[in-house]
Short mmCIF file of C-alpha atoms and ligand atoms in Angstrom, two decimals:
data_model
loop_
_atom_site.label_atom_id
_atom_site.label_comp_id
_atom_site.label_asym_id
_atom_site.label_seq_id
_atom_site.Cartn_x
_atom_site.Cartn_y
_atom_site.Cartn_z
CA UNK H 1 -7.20 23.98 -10.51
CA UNK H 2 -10.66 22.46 -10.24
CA UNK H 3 -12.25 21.56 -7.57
CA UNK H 4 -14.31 18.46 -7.17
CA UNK H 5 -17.49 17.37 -4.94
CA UNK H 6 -15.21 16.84 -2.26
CA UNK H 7 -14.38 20.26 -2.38
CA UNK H 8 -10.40 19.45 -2.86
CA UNK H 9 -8.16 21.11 -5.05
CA UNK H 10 -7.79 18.65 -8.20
CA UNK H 11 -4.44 18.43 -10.47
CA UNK H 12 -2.99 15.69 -12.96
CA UNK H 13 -0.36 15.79 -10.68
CA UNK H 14 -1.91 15.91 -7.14
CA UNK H 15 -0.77 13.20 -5.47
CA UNK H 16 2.61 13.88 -5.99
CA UNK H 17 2.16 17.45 -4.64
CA UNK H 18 0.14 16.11 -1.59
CA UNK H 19 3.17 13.08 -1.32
CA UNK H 20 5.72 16.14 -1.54
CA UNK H 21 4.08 18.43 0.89
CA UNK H 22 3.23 15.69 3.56
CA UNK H 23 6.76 14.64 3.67
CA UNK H 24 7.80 17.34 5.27
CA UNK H 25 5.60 17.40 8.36
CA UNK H 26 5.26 13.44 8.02
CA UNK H 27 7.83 11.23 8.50
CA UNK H 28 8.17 9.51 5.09
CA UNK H 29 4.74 11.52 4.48
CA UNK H 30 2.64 8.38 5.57
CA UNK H 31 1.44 7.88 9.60
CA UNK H 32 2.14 3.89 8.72
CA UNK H 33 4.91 2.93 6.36
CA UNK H 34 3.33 0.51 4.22
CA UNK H 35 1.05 3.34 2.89
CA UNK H 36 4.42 4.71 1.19
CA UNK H 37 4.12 2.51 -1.85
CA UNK H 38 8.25 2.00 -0.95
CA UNK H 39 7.96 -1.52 -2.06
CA UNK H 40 6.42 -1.26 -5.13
CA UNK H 41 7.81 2.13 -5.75
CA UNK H 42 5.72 5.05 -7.00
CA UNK H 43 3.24 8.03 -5.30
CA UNK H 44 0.86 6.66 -2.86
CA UNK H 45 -2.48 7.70 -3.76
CA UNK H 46 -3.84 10.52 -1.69
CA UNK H 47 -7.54 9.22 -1.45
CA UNK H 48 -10.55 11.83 -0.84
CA UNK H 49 -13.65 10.00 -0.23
CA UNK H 50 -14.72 6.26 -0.86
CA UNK H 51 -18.33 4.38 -1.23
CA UNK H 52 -19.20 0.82 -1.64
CA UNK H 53 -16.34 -1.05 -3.13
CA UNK H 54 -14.84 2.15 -4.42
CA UNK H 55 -11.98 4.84 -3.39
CA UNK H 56 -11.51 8.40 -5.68
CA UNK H 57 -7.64 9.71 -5.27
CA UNK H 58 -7.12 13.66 -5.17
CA UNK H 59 -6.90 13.56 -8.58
CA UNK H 60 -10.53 12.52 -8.97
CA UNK H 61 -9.31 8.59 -10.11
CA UNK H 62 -11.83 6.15 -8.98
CA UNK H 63 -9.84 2.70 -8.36
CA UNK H 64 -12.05 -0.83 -7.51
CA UNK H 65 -10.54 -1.05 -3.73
CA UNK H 66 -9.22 -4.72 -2.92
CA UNK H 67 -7.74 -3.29 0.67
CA UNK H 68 -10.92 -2.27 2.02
CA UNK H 69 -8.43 -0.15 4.91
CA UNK H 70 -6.37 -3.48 5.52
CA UNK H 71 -9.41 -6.07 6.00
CA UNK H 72 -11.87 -3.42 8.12
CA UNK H 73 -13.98 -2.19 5.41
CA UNK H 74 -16.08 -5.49 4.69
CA UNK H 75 -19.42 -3.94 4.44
CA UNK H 76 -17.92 -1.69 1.84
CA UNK H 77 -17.29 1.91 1.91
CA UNK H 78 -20.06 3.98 3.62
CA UNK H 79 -22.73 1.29 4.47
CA UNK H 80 -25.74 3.56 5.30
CA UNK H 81 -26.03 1.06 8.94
CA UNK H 82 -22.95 2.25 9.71
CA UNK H 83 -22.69 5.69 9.08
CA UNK H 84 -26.52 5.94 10.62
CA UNK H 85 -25.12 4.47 14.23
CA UNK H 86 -21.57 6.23 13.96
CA UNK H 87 -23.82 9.74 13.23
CA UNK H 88 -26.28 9.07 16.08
CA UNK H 89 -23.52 7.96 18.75
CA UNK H 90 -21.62 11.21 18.20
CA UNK H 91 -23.97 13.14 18.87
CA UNK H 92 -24.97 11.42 21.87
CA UNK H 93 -21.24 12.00 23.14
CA UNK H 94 -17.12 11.14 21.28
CA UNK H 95 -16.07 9.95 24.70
CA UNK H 96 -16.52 9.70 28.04
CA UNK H 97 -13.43 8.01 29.69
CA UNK H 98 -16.44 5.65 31.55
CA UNK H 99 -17.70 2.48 31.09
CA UNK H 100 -20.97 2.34 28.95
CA UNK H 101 -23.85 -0.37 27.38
CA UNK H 102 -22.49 -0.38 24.28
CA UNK H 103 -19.34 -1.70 24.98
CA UNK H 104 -21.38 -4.71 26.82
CA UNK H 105 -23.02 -5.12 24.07
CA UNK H 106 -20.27 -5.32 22.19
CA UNK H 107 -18.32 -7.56 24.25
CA UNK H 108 -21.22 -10.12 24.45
CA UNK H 109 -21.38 -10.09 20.73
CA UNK H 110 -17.47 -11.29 20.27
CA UNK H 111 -17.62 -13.19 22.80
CA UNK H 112 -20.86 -15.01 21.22
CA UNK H 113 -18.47 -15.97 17.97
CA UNK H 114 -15.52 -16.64 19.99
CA UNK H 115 -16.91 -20.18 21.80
CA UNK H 116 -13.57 -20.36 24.04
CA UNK H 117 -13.59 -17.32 25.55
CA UNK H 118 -15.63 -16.44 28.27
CA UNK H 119 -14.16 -12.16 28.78
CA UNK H 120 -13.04 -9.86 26.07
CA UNK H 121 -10.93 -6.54 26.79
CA UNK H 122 -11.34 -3.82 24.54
CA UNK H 123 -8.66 -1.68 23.05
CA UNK H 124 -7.56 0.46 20.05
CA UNK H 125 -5.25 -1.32 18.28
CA UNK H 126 -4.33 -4.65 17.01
CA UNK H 127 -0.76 -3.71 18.07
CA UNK H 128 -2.32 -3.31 21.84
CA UNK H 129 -4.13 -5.73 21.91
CA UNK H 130 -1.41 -7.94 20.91
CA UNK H 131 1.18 -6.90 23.13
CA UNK H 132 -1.31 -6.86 26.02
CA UNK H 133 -2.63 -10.46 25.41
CA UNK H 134 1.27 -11.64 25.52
CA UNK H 135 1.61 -9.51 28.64
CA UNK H 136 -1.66 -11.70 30.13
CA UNK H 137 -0.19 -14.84 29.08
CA UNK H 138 3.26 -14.36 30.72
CA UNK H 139 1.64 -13.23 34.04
CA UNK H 140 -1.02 -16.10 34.07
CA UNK H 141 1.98 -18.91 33.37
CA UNK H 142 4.67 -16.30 35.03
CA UNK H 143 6.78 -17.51 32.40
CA UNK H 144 8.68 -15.49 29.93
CA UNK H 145 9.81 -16.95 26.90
CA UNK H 146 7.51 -15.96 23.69
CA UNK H 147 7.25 -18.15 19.98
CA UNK H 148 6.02 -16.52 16.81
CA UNK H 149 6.86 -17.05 13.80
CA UNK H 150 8.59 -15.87 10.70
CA UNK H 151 6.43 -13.92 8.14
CA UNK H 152 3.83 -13.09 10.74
CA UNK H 153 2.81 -9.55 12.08
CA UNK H 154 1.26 -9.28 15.52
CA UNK H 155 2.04 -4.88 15.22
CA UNK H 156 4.61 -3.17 16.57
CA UNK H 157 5.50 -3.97 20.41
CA UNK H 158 8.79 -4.02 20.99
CA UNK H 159 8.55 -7.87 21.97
CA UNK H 160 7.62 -8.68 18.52
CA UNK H 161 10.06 -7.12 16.45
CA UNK H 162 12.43 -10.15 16.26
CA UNK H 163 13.59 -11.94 13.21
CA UNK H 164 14.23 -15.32 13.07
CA UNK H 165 17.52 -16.16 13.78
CA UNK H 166 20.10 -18.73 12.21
CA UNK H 167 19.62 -21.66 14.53
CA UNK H 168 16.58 -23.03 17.07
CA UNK H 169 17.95 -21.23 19.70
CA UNK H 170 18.77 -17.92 18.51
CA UNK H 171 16.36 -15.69 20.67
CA UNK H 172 16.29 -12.00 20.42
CA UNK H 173 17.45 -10.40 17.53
CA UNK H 174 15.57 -7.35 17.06
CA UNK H 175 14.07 -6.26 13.36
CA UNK H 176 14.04 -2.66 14.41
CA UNK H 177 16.15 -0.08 15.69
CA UNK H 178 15.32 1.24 19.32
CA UNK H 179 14.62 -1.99 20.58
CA UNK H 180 17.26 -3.75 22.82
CA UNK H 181 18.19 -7.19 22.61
CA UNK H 182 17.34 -7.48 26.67
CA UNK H 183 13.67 -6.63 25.18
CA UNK H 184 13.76 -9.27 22.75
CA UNK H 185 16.03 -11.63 24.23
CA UNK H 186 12.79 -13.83 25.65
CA UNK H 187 11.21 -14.14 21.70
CA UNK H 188 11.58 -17.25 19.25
CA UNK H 189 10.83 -17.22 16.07
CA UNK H 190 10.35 -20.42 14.04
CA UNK H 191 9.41 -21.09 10.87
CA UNK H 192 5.81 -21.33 9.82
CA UNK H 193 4.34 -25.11 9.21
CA UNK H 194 7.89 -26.26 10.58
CA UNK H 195 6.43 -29.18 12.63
CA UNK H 196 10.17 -30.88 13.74
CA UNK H 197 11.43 -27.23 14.66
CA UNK H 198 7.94 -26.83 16.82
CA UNK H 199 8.53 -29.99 18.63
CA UNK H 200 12.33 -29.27 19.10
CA UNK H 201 11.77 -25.85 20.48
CA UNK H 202 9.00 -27.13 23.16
CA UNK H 203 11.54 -29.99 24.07
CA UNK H 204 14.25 -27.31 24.41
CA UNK H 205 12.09 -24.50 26.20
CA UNK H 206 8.58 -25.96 26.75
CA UNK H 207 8.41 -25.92 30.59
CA UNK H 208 9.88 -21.68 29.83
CA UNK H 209 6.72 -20.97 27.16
CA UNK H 210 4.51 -18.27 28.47
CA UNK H 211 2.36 -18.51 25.07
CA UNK H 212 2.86 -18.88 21.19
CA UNK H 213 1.38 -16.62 19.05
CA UNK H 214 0.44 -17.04 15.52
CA UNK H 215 -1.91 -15.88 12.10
CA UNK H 216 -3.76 -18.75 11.98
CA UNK H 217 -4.12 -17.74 8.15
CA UNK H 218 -0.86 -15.83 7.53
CA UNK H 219 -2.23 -12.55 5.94
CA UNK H 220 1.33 -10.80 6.15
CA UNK H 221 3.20 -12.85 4.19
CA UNK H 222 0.56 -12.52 1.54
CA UNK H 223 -2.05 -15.76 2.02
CA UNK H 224 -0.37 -18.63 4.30
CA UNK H 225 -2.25 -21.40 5.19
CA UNK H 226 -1.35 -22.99 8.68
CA UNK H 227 -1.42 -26.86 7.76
CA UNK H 228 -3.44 -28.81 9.87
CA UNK H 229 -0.92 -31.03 10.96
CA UNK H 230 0.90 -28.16 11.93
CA UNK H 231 -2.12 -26.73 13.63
CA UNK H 232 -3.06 -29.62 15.41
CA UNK H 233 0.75 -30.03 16.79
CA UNK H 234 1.39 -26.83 17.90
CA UNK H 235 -2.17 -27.04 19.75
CA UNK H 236 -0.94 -30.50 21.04
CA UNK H 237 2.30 -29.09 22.50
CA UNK H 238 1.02 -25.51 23.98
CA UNK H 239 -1.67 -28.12 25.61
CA UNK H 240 1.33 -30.70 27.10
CA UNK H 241 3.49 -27.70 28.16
CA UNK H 242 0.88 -25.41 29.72
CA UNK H 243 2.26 -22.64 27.24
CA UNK H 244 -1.04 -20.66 25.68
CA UNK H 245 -1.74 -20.43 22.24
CA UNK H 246 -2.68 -17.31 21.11
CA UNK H 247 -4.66 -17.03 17.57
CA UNK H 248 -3.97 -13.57 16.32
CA UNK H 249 -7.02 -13.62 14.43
CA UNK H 250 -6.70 -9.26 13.92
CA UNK H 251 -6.78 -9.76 9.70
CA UNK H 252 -8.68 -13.37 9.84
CA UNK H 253 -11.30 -12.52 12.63
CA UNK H 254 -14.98 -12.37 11.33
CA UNK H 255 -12.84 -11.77 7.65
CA UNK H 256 -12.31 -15.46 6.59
CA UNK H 257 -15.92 -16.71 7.95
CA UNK H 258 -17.99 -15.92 10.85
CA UNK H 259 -16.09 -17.66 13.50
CA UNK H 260 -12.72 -16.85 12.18
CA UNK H 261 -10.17 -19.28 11.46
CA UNK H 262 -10.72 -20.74 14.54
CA UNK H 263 -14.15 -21.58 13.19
CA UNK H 264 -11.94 -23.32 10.72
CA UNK H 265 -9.62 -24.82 12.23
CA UNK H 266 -12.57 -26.44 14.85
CA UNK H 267 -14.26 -27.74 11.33
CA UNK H 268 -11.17 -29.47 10.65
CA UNK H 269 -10.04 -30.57 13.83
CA UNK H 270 -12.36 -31.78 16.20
CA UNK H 271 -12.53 -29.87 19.75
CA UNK H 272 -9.22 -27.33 18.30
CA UNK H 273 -9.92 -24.21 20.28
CA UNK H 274 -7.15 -21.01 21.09
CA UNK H 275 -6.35 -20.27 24.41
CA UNK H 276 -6.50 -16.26 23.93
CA UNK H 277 -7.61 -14.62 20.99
CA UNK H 278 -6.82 -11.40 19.09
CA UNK H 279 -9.36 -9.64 17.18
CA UNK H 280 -9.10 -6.18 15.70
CA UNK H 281 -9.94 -4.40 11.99
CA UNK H 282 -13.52 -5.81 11.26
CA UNK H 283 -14.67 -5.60 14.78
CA UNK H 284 -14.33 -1.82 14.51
CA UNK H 285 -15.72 -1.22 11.01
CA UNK H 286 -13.06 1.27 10.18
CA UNK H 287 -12.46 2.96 13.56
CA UNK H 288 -9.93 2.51 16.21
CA UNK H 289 -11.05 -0.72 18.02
CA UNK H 290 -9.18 -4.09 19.00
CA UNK H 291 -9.91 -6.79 21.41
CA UNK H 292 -8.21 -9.54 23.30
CA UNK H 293 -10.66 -12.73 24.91
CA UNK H 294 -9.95 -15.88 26.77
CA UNK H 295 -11.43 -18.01 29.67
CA UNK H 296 -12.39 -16.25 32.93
CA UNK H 297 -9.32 -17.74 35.17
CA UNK H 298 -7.03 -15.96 32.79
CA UNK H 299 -8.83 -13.03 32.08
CA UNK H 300 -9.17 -12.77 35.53
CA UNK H 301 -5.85 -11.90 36.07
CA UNK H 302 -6.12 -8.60 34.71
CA UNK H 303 -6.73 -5.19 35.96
CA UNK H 304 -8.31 -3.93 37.89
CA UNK H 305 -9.40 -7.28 39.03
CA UNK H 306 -5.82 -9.03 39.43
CA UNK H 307 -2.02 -8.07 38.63
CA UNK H 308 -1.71 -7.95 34.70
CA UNK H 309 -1.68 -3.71 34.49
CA UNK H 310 -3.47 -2.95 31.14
CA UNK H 311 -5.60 0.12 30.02
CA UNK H 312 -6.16 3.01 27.49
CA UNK H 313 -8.19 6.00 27.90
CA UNK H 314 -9.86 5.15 24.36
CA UNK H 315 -10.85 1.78 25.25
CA UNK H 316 -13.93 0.86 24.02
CA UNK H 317 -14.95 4.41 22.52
CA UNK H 318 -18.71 4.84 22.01
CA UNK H 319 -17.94 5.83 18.18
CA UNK H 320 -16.25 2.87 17.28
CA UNK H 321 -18.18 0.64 19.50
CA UNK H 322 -21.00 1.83 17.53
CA UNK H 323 -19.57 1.54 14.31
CA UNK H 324 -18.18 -2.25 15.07
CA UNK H 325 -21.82 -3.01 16.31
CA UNK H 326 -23.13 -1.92 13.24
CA UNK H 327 -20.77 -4.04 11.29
CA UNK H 328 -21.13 -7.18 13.47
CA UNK H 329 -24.59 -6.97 12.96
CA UNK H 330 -24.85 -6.75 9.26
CA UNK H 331 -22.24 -9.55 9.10
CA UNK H 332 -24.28 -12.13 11.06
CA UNK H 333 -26.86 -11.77 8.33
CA UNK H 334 -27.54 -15.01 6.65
CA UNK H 335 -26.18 -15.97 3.89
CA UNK H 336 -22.94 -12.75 4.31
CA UNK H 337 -20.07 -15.33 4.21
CA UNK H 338 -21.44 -17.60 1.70
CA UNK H 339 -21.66 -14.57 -0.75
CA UNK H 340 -18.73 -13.37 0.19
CA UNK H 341 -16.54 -16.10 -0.04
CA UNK H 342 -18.43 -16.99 -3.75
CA UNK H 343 -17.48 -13.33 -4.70
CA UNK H 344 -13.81 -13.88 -3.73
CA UNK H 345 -13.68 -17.16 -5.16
CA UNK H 346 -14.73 -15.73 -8.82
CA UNK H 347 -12.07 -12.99 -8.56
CA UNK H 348 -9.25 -15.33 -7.50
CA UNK H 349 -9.97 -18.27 -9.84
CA UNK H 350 -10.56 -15.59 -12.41
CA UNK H 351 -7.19 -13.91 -11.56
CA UNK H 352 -5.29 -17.63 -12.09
CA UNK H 353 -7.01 -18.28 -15.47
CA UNK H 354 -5.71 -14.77 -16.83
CA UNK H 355 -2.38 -15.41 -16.12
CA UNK H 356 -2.44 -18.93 -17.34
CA UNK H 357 -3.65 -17.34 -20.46
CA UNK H 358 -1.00 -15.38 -20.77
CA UNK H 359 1.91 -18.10 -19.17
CA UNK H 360 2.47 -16.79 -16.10
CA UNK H 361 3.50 -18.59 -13.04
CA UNK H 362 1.21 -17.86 -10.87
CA UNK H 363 -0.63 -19.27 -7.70
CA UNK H 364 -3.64 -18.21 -5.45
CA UNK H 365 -5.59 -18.86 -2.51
CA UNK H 366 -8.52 -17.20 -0.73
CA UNK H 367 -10.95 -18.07 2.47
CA UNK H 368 -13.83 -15.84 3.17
CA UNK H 369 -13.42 -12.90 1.59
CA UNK H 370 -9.77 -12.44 2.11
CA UNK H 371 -7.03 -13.98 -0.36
CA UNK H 372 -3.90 -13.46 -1.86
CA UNK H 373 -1.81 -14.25 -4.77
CA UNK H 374 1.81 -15.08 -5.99
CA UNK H 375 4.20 -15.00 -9.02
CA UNK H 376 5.32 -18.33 -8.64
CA UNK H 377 3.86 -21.95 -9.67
CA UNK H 378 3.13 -23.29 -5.82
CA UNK H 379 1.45 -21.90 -2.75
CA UNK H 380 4.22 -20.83 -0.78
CA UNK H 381 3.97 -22.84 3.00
CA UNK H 382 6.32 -20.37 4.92
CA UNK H 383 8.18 -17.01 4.81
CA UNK H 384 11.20 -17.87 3.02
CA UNK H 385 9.48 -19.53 0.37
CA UNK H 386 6.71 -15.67 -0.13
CA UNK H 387 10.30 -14.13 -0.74
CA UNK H 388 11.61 -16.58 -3.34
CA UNK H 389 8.58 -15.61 -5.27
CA UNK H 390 9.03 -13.30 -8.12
CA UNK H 391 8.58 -9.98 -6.55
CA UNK H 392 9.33 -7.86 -9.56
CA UNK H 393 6.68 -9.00 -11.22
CA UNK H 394 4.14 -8.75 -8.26
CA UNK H 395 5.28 -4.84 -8.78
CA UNK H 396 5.19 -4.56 -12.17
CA UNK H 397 1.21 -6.25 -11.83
CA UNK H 398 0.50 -4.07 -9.05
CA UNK H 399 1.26 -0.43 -10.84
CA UNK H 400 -0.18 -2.18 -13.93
CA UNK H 401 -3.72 -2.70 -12.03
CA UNK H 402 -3.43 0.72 -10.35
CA UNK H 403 -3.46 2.44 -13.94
CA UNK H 404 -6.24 0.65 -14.99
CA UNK H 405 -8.26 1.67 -11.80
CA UNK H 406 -7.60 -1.37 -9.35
CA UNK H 407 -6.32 -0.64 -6.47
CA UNK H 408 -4.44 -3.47 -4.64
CA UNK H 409 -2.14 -4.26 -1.85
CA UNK H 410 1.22 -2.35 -2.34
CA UNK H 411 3.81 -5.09 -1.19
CA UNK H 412 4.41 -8.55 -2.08
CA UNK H 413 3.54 -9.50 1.69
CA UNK H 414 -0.05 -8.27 1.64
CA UNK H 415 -3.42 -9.77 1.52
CA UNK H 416 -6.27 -8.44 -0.36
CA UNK H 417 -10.03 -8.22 0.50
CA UNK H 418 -13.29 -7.96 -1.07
CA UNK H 419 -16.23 -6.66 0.74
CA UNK H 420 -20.16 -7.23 0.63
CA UNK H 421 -20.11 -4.02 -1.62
CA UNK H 422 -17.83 -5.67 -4.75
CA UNK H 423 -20.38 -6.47 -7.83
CA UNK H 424 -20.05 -9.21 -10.16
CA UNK H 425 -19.41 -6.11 -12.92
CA UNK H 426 -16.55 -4.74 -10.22
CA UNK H 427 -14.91 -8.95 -10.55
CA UNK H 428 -15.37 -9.01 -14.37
CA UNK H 429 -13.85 -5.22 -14.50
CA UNK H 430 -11.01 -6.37 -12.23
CA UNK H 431 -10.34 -9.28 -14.45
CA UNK H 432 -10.74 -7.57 -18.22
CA UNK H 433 -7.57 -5.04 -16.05
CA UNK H 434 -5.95 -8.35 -15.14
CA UNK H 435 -6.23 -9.82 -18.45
CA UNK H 436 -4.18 -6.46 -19.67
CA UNK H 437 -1.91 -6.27 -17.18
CA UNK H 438 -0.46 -9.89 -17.65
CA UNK H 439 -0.07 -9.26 -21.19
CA UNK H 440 2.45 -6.32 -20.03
CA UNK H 441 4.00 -8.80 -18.00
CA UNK H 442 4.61 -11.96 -20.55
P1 KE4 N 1 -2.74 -2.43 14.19
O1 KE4 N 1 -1.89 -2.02 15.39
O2 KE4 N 1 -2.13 -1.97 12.88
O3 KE4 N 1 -4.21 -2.06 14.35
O4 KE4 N 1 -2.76 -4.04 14.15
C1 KE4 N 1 -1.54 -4.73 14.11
C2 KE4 N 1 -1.79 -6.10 13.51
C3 KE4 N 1 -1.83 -7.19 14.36
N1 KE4 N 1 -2.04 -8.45 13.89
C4 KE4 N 1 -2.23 -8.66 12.56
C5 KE4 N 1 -2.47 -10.06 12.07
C6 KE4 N 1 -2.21 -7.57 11.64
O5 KE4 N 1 -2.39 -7.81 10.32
C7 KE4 N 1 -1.99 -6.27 12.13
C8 KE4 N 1 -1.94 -5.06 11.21
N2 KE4 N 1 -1.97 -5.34 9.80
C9 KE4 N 1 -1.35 -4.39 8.92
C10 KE4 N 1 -1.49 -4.89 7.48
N3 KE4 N 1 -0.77 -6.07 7.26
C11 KE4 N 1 -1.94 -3.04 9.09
C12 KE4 N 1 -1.55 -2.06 8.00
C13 KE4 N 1 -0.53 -1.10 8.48
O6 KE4 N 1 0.42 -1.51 9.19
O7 KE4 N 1 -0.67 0.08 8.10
#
């Protein structure tokens, strides 16, 4: 076997044998399913080391990386900024379990591209930061019903694993095992851009409403655009029935522009602003850091200072504060988004021209530098309409890419990313692959 500058053992078939071998200390061999490759079927990729817009598997394959570590990585792989302030802050100390500058810092910086909040709470996942922003909202309104909606991923608090049910009032019917209905039985879920089922549900249950939470850009059911009627409805409503809207902007935040797609959103509708926000992913560069930020008077009402109970002995860790420092401040650079989103652009409307070469239904979308794309001849507007999509064929396109060295999202319900780091070359590469790969498919 050789071995290869990352020192690993290397193998044609080394990913399997990792894939095989993890499985049996690992559930499913992955520590979060998705990584599993069960929806497209196949071995996951056991990746070594990554730089720039690049990842090399343990077999030494280098693949053009359109996940970027699920929207963190926007800087690229290994941005010498980065690495410089991660180095230096471990070795001024991993942890401390106290408060420190950095994390003011830190907050002051979210807080200055997040106009409607006034105090942000750092945490170490989107999945906490989530759950502990719904938590805020029902003990600010002391109300408990919750409304999110179908297609959209907020992580995995028990709360939140609900599927929609058959009718408006179906509450509670949990996605996941372990979770009892009592947990659930307070959750709605509607369906996405569904302005009459909105306005029916807040006639129903408005005055019950603690918050509704929502991807403003749906990045788990692919690329979902909130319409702005939609948008500006559902702010309407939260606004008439004191319920709080909360903007899950965990993939969106500082990944679709600057501001988020609440800096979109207050382009397109004049004084739109979220109640609470959720940030997580780009904020912490690729290490463990989430956030949650609102006005004073409700983040007032959390620990220590009033009686929402919330904490985590990770919470703002002077690694990944540094790290999501570094990042903020290379994104505030002039010019970042503009390039960004140009970059995406090309690869998107490159992406639709190959396949209309070749005749296949196909539709795309991006915003900033995240996007997504679908085997079907319309922009799907909510969840049912991602699944009616041809899905076989995503799969087929995805394993076809990941031979040819592209590495993108493994399920049909993913969002892709570019980073700073992506080349024009790395675009044209990723398109000549594309250009093969929908011959395969035709
Ligand atoms: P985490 O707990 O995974 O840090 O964040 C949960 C979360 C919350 N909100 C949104 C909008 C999210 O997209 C996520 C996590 N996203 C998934 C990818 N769709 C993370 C990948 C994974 O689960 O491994």
């Amino acid at each position: 076997m050789s071995t290869e500058a990352t020192g690993k053992e290397q193998g044609p078939d080394r990913n399997a044998q990792l894939f095989e071998r993890a499985q049996r200390s690992i559930p499913g061999g992955v520590n979060s399913p998705v990584r599993a490759f069960r929806a497209v079927g196949g071995t996951p990729r056991f990746i070594s080391k990554a730089q720039g817009a690049y990842l090399w598997d343990a077999e030494g394959q280098r693949y053009i990386d359109y996940i970027g570590s699920w929207g963190p990585m926007i800087l690229g792989h290994g941005h010498p900024a980065v690495l410089e302030a991660v180095h230096r802050a471990a070795d001024e100390g991993l942890s401390f379990g106290a408060p420190t500058e950095r994390e003011i810092e830190l907050a002051e910086e979210i807080l200055e591209l997040a106009p409607h909040a006034d105090q942000v709470r750092l945490v170490s996942s989107g999945t906490e930061a989530a759950m502990s922003a719904i938590r805020l909202a029902r003990g600010h309104t002391g109300r408990a019903k919750l409304v999110k909606f179908e297609g959209c991923y907020h992580g995995h608090a028990d709360a939140l694993l609900v599927k929609a049910g058959s009718g408006l009032a179906t509450f509670g019917h949990p996605t996941s095992a372990g979770v009892p209905a009592e947990v659930v039985q307070h959750t709605l879920v509607l369906t996405y851009n569904d302005v009459p089922q909105l306005e029916a549900a807040f006639a129903d249950f408005g005055a019950e409403i603690a918050c509704v939470m929502i991807e403003p850009i749906a990045g788990n059911m692919n690329f979902v655009r909130a319409s702005l009627p939609f948008m500006r409805r559902l702010r309407e409503l939260c606004t008439q029935h004191g319920a709080l809207l909360v903007f899950d902007e965990v993939m969106t935040g500082f990944r679709v522009g600057l501001g988020g797609a609440q800096g979109h959103y207050a382009r397109l509708i004049p004084g739109f602003k979220p109640d609470l926000s959720v940030f997580g992913k780009v904020i912490g560069g690729g290490m463990p850091l989430a956030a949650f930020a609102g006005p004073r008077e409700v983040m007032n009402k959390l620990a220590p200072l009033g009686p929402v109970y919330q904490a985590g002995t990770l919470s703002g860790n002077p690694v990944a504060t540094a790290c999501g420092l570094a990042t903020l401040r290379e994104i505030r650079k002039p010019g970042f988004y503009e390039a960004l989103a140009a970059r995406t652009r090309s690869l998107v409307e490159g992406l639709q021209s190959e396949a209309r070469a070749a005749g296949i239904p196909f539709s795309v979308d991006s915003e900033g530098g995240m996007f997504g794309f679908f085997f079907g001849p319309a922009l799907p507007q909510d969840y049912p309409s991602v699944l009616a999509t041809d899905g076989q064929r995503f799969n087929r396109f995805f394993h076809a890419m990941l031979e040819r060295g592209v590495y993108l999202a493994p399920a049909l319900y993913e969002a892709g990313f570019v980073s700073a780091a992506h080349t024009d070359a790395d675009i044209a590469a990723t398109l000549e692959a594309a250009r093969a790969a929908f011959r395969s498919l035709a």
